[in-house]
XYZ file of N, CA, C and O in Angstrom:
460
model
N 13.859 8.112 13.169
C 13.091 8.745 11.918
C 12.442 7.507 11.060
O 13.539 7.095 10.901
N 11.277 7.645 10.579
C 10.804 6.904 9.830
C 11.326 7.065 8.368
O 11.421 8.297 7.974
N 11.741 6.032 7.612
C 12.530 5.896 6.542
C 11.088 5.728 5.492
O 11.242 6.270 4.346
N 10.437 4.768 5.952
C 9.388 4.265 4.768
C 8.258 4.915 4.752
O 7.080 4.428 4.104
N 7.966 5.091 5.679
C 6.490 5.946 5.453
C 6.352 7.272 6.629
O 7.459 7.767 6.936
N 5.780 8.234 6.699
C 5.320 9.351 7.046
C 4.158 10.067 7.831
O 3.330 9.911 6.958
N 4.262 10.345 8.783
C 2.883 10.272 9.732
C 2.324 11.836 9.734
O 1.653 12.533 9.856
N 3.113 12.753 8.810
C 2.738 14.125 8.756
C 1.688 14.549 8.489
O 0.551 15.030 9.168
N 0.764 13.919 7.371
C -0.684 13.817 7.055
C -1.503 13.644 8.195
O -2.436 14.147 8.326
N -0.983 12.543 8.910
C -2.216 11.867 9.827
C -2.394 12.577 10.878
O -3.420 13.372 11.432
N -1.139 13.422 11.237
C -0.958 14.467 12.233
C -1.600 15.769 12.168
O -2.361 16.261 12.660
N -1.581 16.037 10.675
C -1.998 17.702 10.049
C -3.638 17.235 9.882
O -4.224 18.120 10.882
N -4.304 16.132 10.035
C -5.927 16.133 9.538
C -6.290 15.846 10.986
O -7.396 16.037 11.287
N -5.364 15.373 12.066
C -6.077 14.826 13.377
C -5.488 15.939 14.464
O -5.619 15.953 16.143
N -5.019 16.925 13.927
C -4.490 18.050 15.047
C -3.599 17.575 16.133
O -3.695 17.046 17.314
N -2.795 16.417 15.578
C -1.632 15.821 16.912
C -2.208 14.822 17.452
O -1.710 15.065 18.512
N -3.356 13.827 16.706
C -3.569 13.265 18.095
C -3.277 11.587 17.306
O -3.060 11.057 16.478
N -2.226 11.471 18.391
C -1.613 10.182 18.891
C -2.013 8.936 18.667
O -1.891 8.049 18.350
N -3.374 9.156 19.387
C -4.302 8.132 19.121
C -4.955 7.790 17.829
O -4.856 6.660 17.624
N -5.297 8.667 16.897
C -5.717 8.308 15.524
C -4.479 8.261 15.195
O -4.978 6.932 14.155
N -3.331 8.325 15.064
C -2.284 8.132 14.485
C -2.116 6.688 14.590
O -1.712 5.777 13.575
N -2.168 6.089 15.972
C -2.123 4.944 16.147
C -3.141 4.173 15.531
O -2.530 2.704 15.221
N -4.054 4.518 15.054
C -5.438 3.537 14.852
C -5.191 3.519 13.321
O -4.870 2.642 12.785
N -4.604 4.697 12.859
C -4.292 4.464 11.008
C -3.149 3.631 11.108
O -3.198 2.632 9.885
N -2.095 3.427 11.772
C -0.805 2.903 11.390
C -1.564 1.075 11.701
O -1.327 0.179 11.082
N -2.221 1.123 12.355
C -2.819 -0.490 12.761
C -3.695 -0.871 11.605
O -3.692 -1.839 11.441
N -4.682 0.151 11.472
C -5.440 -0.207 9.974
C -4.755 -0.290 9.058
O -5.008 -1.108 8.037
N -3.697 0.147 8.528
C -2.739 -0.398 7.773
C -1.975 -1.505 7.643
O -2.028 -2.376 6.826
N -1.588 -2.362 8.951
C -1.433 -3.482 9.072
C -2.389 -4.404 9.056
O -2.195 -5.491 8.196
N -3.562 -4.428 9.282
C -4.628 -5.070 8.971
C -4.899 -4.972 7.644
O -5.227 -6.685 7.259
N -5.262 -4.018 6.897
C -5.814 -3.991 5.529
C -5.189 -3.679 4.458
O -5.107 -4.609 3.116
N -3.724 -3.423 4.550
C -3.202 -3.456 3.141
C -2.182 -4.607 2.963
O -2.559 -4.872 1.737
N -1.926 -5.658 4.086
C -0.913 -6.662 3.567
C -1.903 -7.626 3.102
O -1.517 -8.033 1.541
N -3.500 -7.990 3.093
C -4.229 -9.067 2.237
C -4.676 -8.131 0.841
O -4.544 -8.924 0.161
N -4.676 -7.025 0.750
C -5.072 -6.357 -0.508
C -3.793 -6.579 -1.234
O -3.687 -6.508 -2.408
N -2.735 -6.619 -0.717
C -1.196 -6.999 -1.922
C -1.219 -7.849 -2.206
O -1.347 -8.095 -3.246
N -1.653 -9.005 -1.530
C -2.028 -10.532 -1.936
C -3.103 -10.566 -2.927
O -3.055 -11.194 -3.803
N -4.412 -9.798 -3.066
C -5.406 -9.564 -3.866
C -4.760 -9.293 -5.169
O -5.434 -9.402 -6.267
N -3.938 -8.245 -5.055
C -3.285 -7.543 -6.038
C -2.513 -8.565 -6.882
O -2.864 -8.881 -8.291
N -1.695 -9.519 -6.368
C -0.791 -10.164 -6.588
C -1.605 -11.313 -7.774
O -1.729 -12.054 -8.744
N -2.917 -11.935 -6.799
C -3.844 -12.759 -7.268
C -4.440 -12.382 -8.656
O -4.703 -13.016 -9.711
N -4.741 -10.974 -8.818
C -5.745 -10.476 -9.776
C -4.718 -10.478 -10.518
O -5.153 -10.790 -12.139
N -3.067 -10.242 -10.781
C -2.599 -10.101 -11.541
C -2.388 -11.065 -12.301
O -2.420 -11.614 -13.640
N -2.036 -12.515 -11.532
C -1.706 -13.713 -12.311
C -3.149 -14.031 -13.123
O -2.436 -14.784 -13.849
N -3.847 -13.787 -12.912
C -5.290 -14.618 -13.184
C -5.401 -13.264 -14.468
O -6.788 -13.725 -15.254
N -5.327 -12.342 -14.321
C -5.835 -11.037 -15.514
C -7.265 -10.668 -15.023
O -7.993 -10.419 -16.084
N -7.401 -10.482 -14.127
C -8.446 -10.197 -13.425
C -8.459 -8.834 -13.064
O -8.345 -8.274 -11.969
N -8.700 -8.026 -14.191
C -8.334 -6.658 -13.930
C -9.261 -5.998 -12.906
O -8.690 -5.034 -12.345
N -10.655 -6.480 -13.235
C -11.284 -6.056 -11.998
C -10.941 -5.926 -10.324
O -11.114 -4.796 -9.775
N -10.781 -7.086 -9.998
C -10.121 -7.433 -8.958
C -8.872 -6.990 -8.190
O -8.884 -6.170 -7.552
N -8.176 -6.863 -9.596
C -7.099 -5.991 -9.173
C -7.338 -4.708 -8.644
O -6.688 -4.144 -8.066
N -7.994 -3.964 -10.045
C -8.381 -2.543 -9.564
C -8.873 -2.498 -8.599
O -8.138 -1.333 -7.449
N -9.741 -3.210 -7.921
C -10.598 -2.925 -6.419
C -9.615 -3.187 -5.430
O -9.636 -1.948 -4.684
N -8.641 -4.161 -5.332
C -7.531 -4.090 -4.147
C -6.765 -2.487 -4.310
O -6.298 -2.228 -3.324
N -6.331 -2.431 -5.220
C -5.214 -1.627 -5.467
C -6.032 -0.013 -4.950
O -5.549 0.817 -4.410
N -7.408 0.308 -5.429
C -8.136 1.442 -5.349
C -8.187 1.466 -3.831
O -8.145 2.490 -3.423
N -8.725 0.328 -2.794
C -8.372 0.349 -1.525
C -7.421 0.903 -0.650
O -7.731 1.568 0.243
N -6.539 0.263 -1.101
C -4.820 0.594 -0.327
C -4.712 2.227 -0.682
O -3.935 2.915 -0.194
N -4.994 2.778 -1.967
C -4.087 3.878 -2.551
C -4.381 5.158 -1.787
O -3.550 5.788 -1.189
N -5.740 5.322 -1.162
C -5.867 6.665 0.075
C -4.847 5.985 1.322
O -4.306 7.303 1.651
N -4.796 4.979 1.571
C -3.852 4.574 3.196
C -2.439 4.835 2.564
O -1.603 5.649 3.478
N -1.998 4.811 1.633
C -0.427 4.334 1.276
C -0.439 6.336 1.214
O 0.592 6.772 1.375
N -1.548 7.201 0.546
C -1.148 8.614 0.325
C -0.942 9.234 1.517
O -0.150 9.813 2.143
N -1.940 8.627 2.581
C -2.312 9.255 3.612
C -0.721 8.889 4.446
O -0.253 10.018 5.672
N 0.036 7.828 4.420
C 0.970 7.520 5.309
C 2.152 7.866 4.543
O 3.133 7.447 4.618
N 2.123 8.779 3.634
C 3.388 9.165 2.634
C 4.320 8.411 2.322
O 5.350 8.852 2.246
N 3.773 7.349 1.863
C 4.486 6.267 1.358
C 4.378 6.796 -0.680
O 3.658 5.841 -1.116
N 4.880 7.819 -0.781
C 5.233 8.073 -2.352
C 5.088 7.000 -3.262
O 4.243 6.938 -4.287
N 6.623 5.731 -3.125
C 6.916 5.659 -3.981
C 5.938 4.304 -4.243
O 5.242 3.793 -5.463
N 5.522 3.394 -3.063
C 4.172 2.568 -3.309
C 2.785 3.455 -3.898
O 2.213 2.574 -4.563
N 2.667 4.731 -3.473
C 1.111 5.413 -4.318
C 1.568 5.453 -5.606
O 0.531 5.016 -6.369
N 2.840 5.708 -6.205
C 3.001 5.651 -7.036
C 2.859 4.145 -7.895
O 2.290 4.483 -9.139
N 3.289 3.128 -7.391
C 3.383 1.719 -7.955
C 1.651 1.466 -7.962
O 1.329 0.870 -9.278
N 1.111 1.672 -6.968
C -0.688 1.776 -6.801
C -1.010 2.338 -8.550
O -2.044 1.522 -8.703
N -0.728 3.553 -8.269
C -1.163 3.756 -9.545
C -1.144 3.276 -11.019
O -1.723 3.414 -11.813
N 0.420 3.104 -11.152
C 0.689 2.264 -12.294
C -0.265 0.876 -12.381
O -0.504 0.768 -13.346
N -0.627 0.029 -11.643
C -0.707 -0.864 -11.844
C -2.645 -0.387 -11.717
O -3.315 -1.264 -12.689
N -3.208 0.646 -11.395
C -4.501 1.020 -11.559
C -4.469 1.218 -13.076
O -5.438 0.882 -13.741
N -3.477 1.922 -13.666
C -3.568 2.089 -15.086
C -3.682 1.121 -15.706
O -4.339 0.940 -16.832
N -2.688 -0.015 -15.586
C -2.632 -1.444 -16.129
C -3.965 -2.048 -16.078
O -4.301 -2.805 -17.329
N -4.309 -1.861 -14.852
C -6.215 -2.421 -15.066
C -6.908 -1.752 -15.997
O -7.706 -2.592 -16.896
N -7.058 -0.589 -16.357
C -7.271 -0.159 -17.285
C -7.189 -0.345 -19.125
O -8.292 -0.260 -19.629
N -5.774 -0.389 -18.819
C -5.503 -0.666 -20.307
C -5.301 -2.174 -20.772
O -5.056 -2.647 -22.140
N -5.688 -2.976 -19.884
C -5.506 -4.063 -19.412
C -4.152 -4.748 -20.318
O -4.144 -5.574 -21.210
N -3.249 -4.167 -19.945
C -1.906 -4.593 -20.197
C -1.219 -5.754 -19.837
O -1.852 -6.937 -19.811
N 0.264 -5.963 -20.504
C 0.746 -7.231 -20.443
C 0.951 -7.336 -18.689
O 1.405 -6.774 -18.065
N 1.036 -8.855 -18.905
C 1.278 -9.343 -17.530
C 2.790 -9.102 -17.230
O 2.624 -8.555 -15.670
N 3.587 -9.242 -17.486
C 5.138 -9.276 -17.554
C 5.385 -8.313 -16.904
O 6.136 -7.843 -16.321
N 5.149 -6.940 -17.489
C 5.677 -5.710 -17.155
C 5.442 -4.997 -15.981
O 5.794 -4.388 -15.200
N 3.735 -5.556 -15.485
C 3.192 -4.985 -14.234
C 3.749 -5.395 -13.471
O 3.419 -5.712 -11.682
N 4.220 -6.977 -13.215
C 5.044 -8.000 -12.179
C 6.011 -7.372 -11.695
O 6.171 -7.477 -10.190
N 6.817 -6.621 -12.120
C 8.034 -5.668 -11.826
C 7.154 -4.737 -10.514
O 7.536 -4.342 -9.388
N 6.393 -4.058 -11.238
C 5.755 -2.931 -10.395
C 5.105 -3.481 -8.953
O 5.628 -2.504 -7.896
N 4.495 -4.808 -9.667
C 3.843 -5.460 -7.885
C 5.280 -5.841 -7.133
O 4.764 -5.246 -5.707
N 6.287 -6.346 -7.499
C 7.024 -6.704 -6.493
C 7.806 -5.308 -6.060
O 7.961 -5.547 -4.605
N 7.782 -3.911 -6.801
C 7.897 -3.265 -6.056
C 7.270 -2.661 -5.060
O 7.456 -2.111 -3.842
N 5.979 -2.830 -5.202
C 4.928 -2.103 -4.026
C 5.236 -3.340 -2.790
O 5.153 -3.073 -1.839
N 4.978 -4.388 -3.044
C 4.871 -5.714 -2.230
C 6.123 -4.892 -1.435
O 5.992 -5.386 -0.149
N 7.322 -4.885 -1.853
C 8.503 -4.573 -1.042
C 8.237 -3.130 -0.123
O 8.984 -3.163 1.181
N 7.687 -2.439 -0.704
C 7.745 -1.105 0.022
C 6.643 -1.211 1.223
O 6.782 -0.559 2.304
N 5.405 -2.318 0.819
C 4.564 -2.367 1.996
C 5.096 -3.263 3.157
O 5.063 -2.793 4.293
N 6.275 -4.249 2.292
C 6.543 -5.081 3.930
C 7.814 -4.134 4.501
O 7.371 -4.094 5.787
N 8.605 -3.241 4.076
C 9.749 -2.536 4.648
C 8.549 -1.449 5.706
O 9.252 -1.672 6.867
N 7.572 -1.173 5.288
C 7.074 -0.182 6.026
C 6.172 -0.975 7.035
O 6.219 0.002 8.238
N 5.693 -1.801 6.805
C 5.135 -2.822 7.980
C 6.055 -2.822 8.955
O 5.748 -3.009 10.204
N 7.272 -3.238 8.935
C 8.090 -3.647 9.478
C 8.567 -2.344 10.561
O 8.955 -2.960 11.938
N 8.633 -1.428 9.606
C 9.133 -0.348 10.370
C 8.079 0.357 11.090
O 8.208 0.783 12.415
N 6.438 0.326 10.961
C 5.729 0.848 11.783
C 5.451 -0.274 12.995
O 5.174 0.156 13.916
N 5.658 -1.517 12.924
C 5.564 -2.711 13.917
C 6.641 -2.096 14.854
O 6.541 -2.070 16.477
N 7.941 -1.863 14.868
C 9.270 -1.490 15.490
C 8.751 -0.228 16.085
O 8.889 0.356 17.167
N 8.543 0.460 15.150
C 8.442 2.066 16.007
C 6.831 2.349 16.865
O 6.933 3.367 17.862
N 5.664 1.272 16.301
C 4.608 1.892 17.391
C 4.428 0.461 18.314
O 3.469 0.449 18.656
N 5.515 -0.373 18.525
C 5.534 -1.240 19.335
C 4.682 -2.212 19.092
O 3.424 -2.754 20.106
N 4.389 -2.741 17.956
C 3.163 -3.920 17.678
C 3.754 -5.034 16.938
O 4.628 -5.030 16.367
N 3.330 -6.298 17.829
C 3.631 -7.116 17.804
C 3.374 -7.672 15.791
O 1.846 -7.608 15.645
């Protein structure tokens, strides 16, 4: 059983289509880790637009994969960009998000036999 992600929403919207679920997890692996890196770069540079864009791009995927903690962390990052908050406080949130994505990626690769 998956601990860091949940495909219930994916199966619900696809009428239990396993091929669709496979496409979604592959899309997650291709798109989310690079955007996590873009969030990091945006935070370091205090580039609020870049940070917001990267967070906004991955937000629906995190929701679809039932990654509730990561979804909450992305929302916190997006809110930080709107108020142009202090960098130090958001770095902890970023670290938590990065860890959630890392754990989910590892688990997805194992569960779906992806190299």
